[in-house]
CSV table of C-alpha atoms in Angstrom, one decimal:
chain,number,residue,atom,x,y,z
Q,13,UNK,CA,49.5,17.5,8.9
Q,14,UNK,CA,48.4,13.8,9.1
Q,15,UNK,CA,46.4,14.5,12.2
Q,16,UNK,CA,44.6,17.3,10.4
Q,17,UNK,CA,43.8,14.9,7.5
Q,18,UNK,CA,42.4,12.3,9.9
Q,19,UNK,CA,40.3,14.9,11.8
Q,20,UNK,CA,38.9,16.2,8.5
Q,21,UNK,CA,38.0,12.6,7.4
Q,22,UNK,CA,36.3,11.9,10.7
Q,23,UNK,CA,34.3,15.1,10.4
Q,24,UNK,CA,33.2,14.2,6.8
Q,25,UNK,CA,32.3,10.7,7.9
Q,26,UNK,CA,30.3,12.0,10.9
Q,27,UNK,CA,28.5,14.5,8.7
Q,28,UNK,CA,27.6,11.7,6.2
Q,29,UNK,CA,26.3,9.6,9.0
Q,30,UNK,CA,24.1,12.4,10.2
Q,31,UNK,CA,22.7,12.9,6.7
Q,32,UNK,CA,21.9,9.2,6.4
Q,33,UNK,CA,20.2,9.1,9.7
Q,34,UNK,CA,18.2,12.2,8.8
Q,35,UNK,CA,17.2,10.6,5.5
Q,36,UNK,CA,15.9,7.5,7.3
Q,37,UNK,CA,13.9,9.6,9.7
Q,38,UNK,CA,12.5,11.6,6.9
Q,39,UNK,CA,11.3,8.4,5.1
Q,40,UNK,CA,9.7,7.2,8.3
Q,41,UNK,CA,7.9,10.6,8.7
Q,42,UNK,CA,6.6,10.2,5.1
Q,43,UNK,CA,5.2,6.8,5.9
Q,44,UNK,CA,3.6,8.0,9.1
Q,45,UNK,CA,2.1,11.0,7.3
Q,46,UNK,CA,0.5,8.7,4.7
Q,47,UNK,CA,-0.9,6.5,7.5
Q,48,UNK,CA,-2.3,9.6,9.2
Q,49,UNK,CA,-3.9,10.8,6.0
Q,50,UNK,CA,-5.5,7.4,5.4
Q,51,UNK,CA,-6.7,7.2,9.0
Q,52,UNK,CA,-8.0,10.8,8.9
Q,53,UNK,CA,-10.1,10.0,5.9
Q,54,UNK,CA,-11.7,7.0,7.7
Q,55,UNK,CA,-9.9,4.2,5.9
Q,56,UNK,CA,-10.2,1.9,8.8
Q,57,UNK,CA,-8.5,-1.2,7.5
Q,58,UNK,CA,-5.5,-3.1,8.4
Q,59,UNK,CA,-3.4,-2.2,5.3
Q,60,UNK,CA,-0.6,-4.6,6.3
Q,61,UNK,CA,-3.1,-7.3,6.8
Q,62,UNK,CA,-4.8,-6.6,3.5
Q,63,UNK,CA,-1.5,-6.8,1.6
Q,64,UNK,CA,-0.3,-9.8,3.6
Q,65,UNK,CA,-3.6,-11.8,3.4
Q,66,UNK,CA,-5.0,-10.9,0.0
Q,67,UNK,CA,-2.1,-10.1,-2.3
Q,68,UNK,CA,-2.1,-13.5,-4.1
Q,69,UNK,CA,-5.8,-13.2,-4.9
Q,70,UNK,CA,-5.7,-9.8,-6.6
Q,71,UNK,CA,-2.5,-9.6,-8.5
Q,72,UNK,CA,-2.1,-10.0,-12.3
Q,73,UNK,CA,-2.5,-12.1,-14.3
Q,74,UNK,CA,-6.3,-11.7,-14.6
Q,75,UNK,CA,-6.8,-15.5,-14.7
Q,76,UNK,CA,-7.3,-17.7,-12.9
Q,77,UNK,CA,-9.4,-16.1,-10.2
Q,78,UNK,CA,-8.6,-17.9,-7.0
Q,79,UNK,CA,-11.0,-18.3,-4.1
Q,80,UNK,CA,-9.6,-16.1,-1.3
Q,81,UNK,CA,-8.7,-17.5,2.1
Q,82,UNK,CA,-10.8,-17.0,5.2
Q,83,UNK,CA,-7.9,-14.8,6.5
Q,84,UNK,CA,-8.2,-12.5,3.4
Q,85,UNK,CA,-12.0,-12.3,3.8
Q,86,UNK,CA,-11.7,-11.4,7.4
Q,87,UNK,CA,-9.6,-8.4,6.4
Q,88,UNK,CA,-11.7,-7.5,3.4
Q,89,UNK,CA,-14.9,-7.5,5.5
Q,90,UNK,CA,-13.4,-4.6,7.5
Q,91,UNK,CA,-12.5,-2.5,4.5
Q,92,UNK,CA,-14.1,0.9,3.9
Q,93,UNK,CA,-14.3,0.3,0.2
Q,94,UNK,CA,-15.1,3.9,-1.0
Q,95,UNK,CA,-12.2,5.2,1.0
Q,96,UNK,CA,-9.8,2.6,-0.2
Q,97,UNK,CA,-11.0,3.1,-3.8
Q,98,UNK,CA,-10.2,6.8,-3.5
Q,99,UNK,CA,-6.6,5.7,-2.9
Q,100,UNK,CA,-6.2,3.5,-6.0
Q,101,UNK,CA,-3.8,5.1,-8.5
Q,102,UNK,CA,-2.8,4.2,-12.1
Q,103,UNK,CA,0.4,2.7,-10.6
Q,104,UNK,CA,-1.6,0.4,-8.3
Q,105,UNK,CA,-3.8,-0.6,-11.3
Q,106,UNK,CA,-0.7,-1.7,-13.2
Q,107,UNK,CA,-0.1,-4.5,-10.6
Q,108,UNK,CA,-3.5,-5.1,-9.0
Q,109,UNK,CA,-6.2,-6.7,-11.2
Q,110,UNK,CA,-9.3,-4.8,-10.5
Q,111,UNK,CA,-11.5,-7.6,-11.8
Q,112,UNK,CA,-10.0,-9.8,-9.2
Q,113,UNK,CA,-10.5,-7.1,-6.5
Q,114,UNK,CA,-14.2,-7.1,-7.4
Q,115,UNK,CA,-14.3,-10.9,-7.3
Q,116,UNK,CA,-12.6,-11.1,-3.9
Q,117,UNK,CA,-14.8,-8.3,-2.5
Q,118,UNK,CA,-18.0,-10.1,-3.7
Q,119,UNK,CA,-16.8,-13.5,-2.4
Q,120,UNK,CA,-15.9,-12.0,1.0
Q,121,UNK,CA,-19.4,-10.4,1.2
Q,122,UNK,CA,-18.2,-6.8,1.1
Q,123,UNK,CA,-18.9,-6.1,-2.6
Q,124,UNK,CA,-18.0,-2.9,-4.3
Q,125,UNK,CA,-21.0,-0.8,-5.3
Q,126,UNK,CA,-22.0,-1.6,-9.0
Q,127,UNK,CA,-21.5,1.5,-11.1
Q,128,UNK,CA,-19.0,3.1,-8.7
Q,129,UNK,CA,-15.4,3.9,-9.5
Q,130,UNK,CA,-12.4,2.4,-7.8
Q,131,UNK,CA,-9.4,4.4,-9.1
Q,132,UNK,CA,-10.1,4.7,-12.8
Q,133,UNK,CA,-11.8,1.2,-12.8
Q,134,UNK,CA,-15.6,1.3,-13.2
Q,135,UNK,CA,-17.2,-1.4,-11.2
Q,136,UNK,CA,-19.6,-3.3,-13.5
Q,137,UNK,CA,-23.3,-3.7,-12.9
Q,138,UNK,CA,-24.6,-7.0,-11.5
Q,139,UNK,CA,-24.4,-9.8,-14.1
Q,140,UNK,CA,-21.7,-8.2,-16.3
């Protein structure tokens, strides 16, 4: 009877391990699917590099605007802005200051097109 209990517990433990491993693989597949969608839509940018190099320059609070590093600009100059803007969601806009994004893009010489939309943010005309 004790042997049966141990065997049942092992089976339950093994099944739980299989479920955990499958869940981790599923999460990885979701990440890969997102990367493939971004790539398929011609967002040719090093997303990890963009986050790593530019995060401190585009996050709230809105002030002060900090001059981006040359490493940040190097990544920004490779950004397909219209494609990236099509990926901006309300959730992203809650943590990323779009005014700072415009500032960084301008400073790094890859400006967002005035009058265009980036997520729900409307890029102001020159001089605004």
